XYZ file of C-alpha atoms in Angstrom:
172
model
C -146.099 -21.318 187.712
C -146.358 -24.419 186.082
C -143.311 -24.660 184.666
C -141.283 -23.513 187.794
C -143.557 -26.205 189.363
C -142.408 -28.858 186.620
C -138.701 -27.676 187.100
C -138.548 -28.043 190.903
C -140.446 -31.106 191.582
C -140.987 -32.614 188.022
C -144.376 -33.766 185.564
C -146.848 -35.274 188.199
C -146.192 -31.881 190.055
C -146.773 -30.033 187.303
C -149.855 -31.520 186.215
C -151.447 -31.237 189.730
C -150.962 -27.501 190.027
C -152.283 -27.347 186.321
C -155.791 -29.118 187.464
C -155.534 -27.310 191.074
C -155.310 -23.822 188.939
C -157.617 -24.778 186.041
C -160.747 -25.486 188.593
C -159.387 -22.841 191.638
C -158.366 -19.763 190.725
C -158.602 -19.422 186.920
C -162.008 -20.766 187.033
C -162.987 -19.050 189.745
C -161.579 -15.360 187.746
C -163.208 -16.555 184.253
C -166.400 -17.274 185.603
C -166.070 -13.744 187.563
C -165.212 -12.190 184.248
C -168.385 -13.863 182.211
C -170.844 -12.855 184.971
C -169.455 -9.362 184.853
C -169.610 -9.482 180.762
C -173.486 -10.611 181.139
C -174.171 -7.509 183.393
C -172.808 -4.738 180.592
C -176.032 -2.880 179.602
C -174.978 -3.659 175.804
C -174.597 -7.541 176.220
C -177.717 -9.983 175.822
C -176.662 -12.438 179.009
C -178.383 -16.120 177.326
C -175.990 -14.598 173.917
C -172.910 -15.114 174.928
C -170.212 -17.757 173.322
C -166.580 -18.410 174.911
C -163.361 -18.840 173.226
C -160.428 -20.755 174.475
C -156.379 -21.294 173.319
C -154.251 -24.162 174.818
C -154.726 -24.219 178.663
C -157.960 -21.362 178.013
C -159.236 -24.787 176.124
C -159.354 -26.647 178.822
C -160.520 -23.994 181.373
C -163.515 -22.868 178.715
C -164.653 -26.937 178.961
C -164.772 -26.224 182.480
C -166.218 -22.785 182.014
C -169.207 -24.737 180.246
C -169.627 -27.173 182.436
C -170.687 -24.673 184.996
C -172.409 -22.404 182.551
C -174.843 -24.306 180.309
C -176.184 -21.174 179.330
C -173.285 -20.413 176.734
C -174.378 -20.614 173.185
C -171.228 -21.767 171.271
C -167.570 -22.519 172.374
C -164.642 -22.479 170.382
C -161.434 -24.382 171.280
C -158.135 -23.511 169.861
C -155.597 -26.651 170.752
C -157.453 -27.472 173.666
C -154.684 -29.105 176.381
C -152.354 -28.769 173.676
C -149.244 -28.940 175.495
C -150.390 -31.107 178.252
C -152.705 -33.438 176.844
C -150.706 -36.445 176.445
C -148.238 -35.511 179.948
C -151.698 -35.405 181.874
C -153.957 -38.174 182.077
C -155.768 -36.456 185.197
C -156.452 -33.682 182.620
C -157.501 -35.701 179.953
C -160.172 -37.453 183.083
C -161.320 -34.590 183.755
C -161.869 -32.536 180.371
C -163.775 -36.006 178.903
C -166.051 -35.819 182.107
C -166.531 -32.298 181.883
C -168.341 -32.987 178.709
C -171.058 -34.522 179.304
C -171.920 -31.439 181.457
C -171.793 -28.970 178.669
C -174.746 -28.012 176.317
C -173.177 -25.336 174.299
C -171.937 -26.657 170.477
C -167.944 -26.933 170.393
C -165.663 -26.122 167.489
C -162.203 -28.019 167.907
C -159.184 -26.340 165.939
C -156.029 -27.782 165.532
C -153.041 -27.262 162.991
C -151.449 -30.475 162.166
C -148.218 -29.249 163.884
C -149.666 -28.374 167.013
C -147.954 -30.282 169.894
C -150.837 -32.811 169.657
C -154.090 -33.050 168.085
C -155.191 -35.731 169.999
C -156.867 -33.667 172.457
C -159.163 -31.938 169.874
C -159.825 -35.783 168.199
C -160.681 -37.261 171.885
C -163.014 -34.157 173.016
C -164.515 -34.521 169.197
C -165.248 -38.188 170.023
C -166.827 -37.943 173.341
C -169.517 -35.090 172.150
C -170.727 -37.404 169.430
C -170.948 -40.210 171.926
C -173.162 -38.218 173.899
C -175.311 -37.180 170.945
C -174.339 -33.337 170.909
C -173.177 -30.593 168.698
C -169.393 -30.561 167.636
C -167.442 -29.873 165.280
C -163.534 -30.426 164.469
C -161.355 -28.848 162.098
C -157.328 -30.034 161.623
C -155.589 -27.541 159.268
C -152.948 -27.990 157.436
C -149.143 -27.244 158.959
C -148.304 -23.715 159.964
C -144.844 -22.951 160.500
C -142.600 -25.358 160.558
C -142.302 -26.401 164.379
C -144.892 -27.910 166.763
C -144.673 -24.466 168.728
C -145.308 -22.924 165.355
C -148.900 -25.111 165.149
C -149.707 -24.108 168.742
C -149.727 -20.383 167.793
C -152.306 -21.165 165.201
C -154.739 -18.921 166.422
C -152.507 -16.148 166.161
C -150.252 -16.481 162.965
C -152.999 -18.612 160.803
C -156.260 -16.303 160.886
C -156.543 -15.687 157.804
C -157.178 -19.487 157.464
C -159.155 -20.399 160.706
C -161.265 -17.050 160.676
C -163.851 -17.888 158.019
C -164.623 -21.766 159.572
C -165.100 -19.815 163.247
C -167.269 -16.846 161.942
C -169.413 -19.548 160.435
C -169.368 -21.751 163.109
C -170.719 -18.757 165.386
C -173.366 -17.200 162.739
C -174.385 -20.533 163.013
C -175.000 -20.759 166.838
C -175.171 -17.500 167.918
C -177.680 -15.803 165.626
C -181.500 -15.938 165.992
């Protein structure tokens, strides 16, 4: 949608159906998803983290915004594509933050379309005196689109940093 949106009527377009999605209907169907998650007889409801890739970055910021229940986020290449095309996104993440209780674990490879995004976010949560964390690997790939697929080609390198990361805020 986006793109065809970029395509026909160009960036600014683009961007405002990105933020009209992001806190409309994705929001509205991730939220729906979480409160159906906390209701499975097997699932402890205050034990739940969320995990996000590229535009599921931004919408788990906005995710825990709402829900400042979670226990622990993590945030593959948050806005990775559109962090430095959207400054309404970039607004709107930052001031999302200061909303959010759950710790946050930024991952980025170096290659990734930007790493800014994961930096900035980074930046804001120690402003505000909570728990972060960021992590820049080294290059996967050899392309930026290579970076962005980080969380699926480069487990083997993330997986031990985000299994620590969540022993570390998720256990009792």
């Amino acid at each position: 949608l986006m793109n065809a949106e970029q395509a026909a009527h160009g960036q600014e377009a683009r961007n405002t159906l990105q933020l009209q999605l992001l806190e409309g209907r994705e929001l509205s169907d991730a939220l729906a998803g979480l409160a159906f998650l906390r209701k499975l007889p097997d699932v402890d409801p205050h034990d739940v983290g969320v995990v996000g890739h590229s535009f599921g970055g931004s919408l788990t910021v906005l995710m825990a915004e709402r829900e400042t229940d979670l226990r622990a986020i993590v945030e593959f290449s948050t806005a990775g594509y559109s962090w430095d095309r959207s400054p309404e996104l970039r607004e709107r993440l930052l001031a999302a933050l200061a909303h959010v209780q759950a710790p946050m674990f930024f991952i980025h490879a170096a290659n990734d379309y930007t790493t800014a995004s994961g930096k900035a976010l980074d930046a804001r949560l120690q402003q505000l005196g909570k728990a972060h964390r960021l992590k820049i690997y080294p290059p996967i790939g050899s392309t930026a689109e290579d970076g962005h697929a980080f969380p699926l080609i480069g487990v083997s390198r993330w997986e031990p940093d985000v299994f620590a990361f969540l022993d570390e805020y998720m256990r009792r």
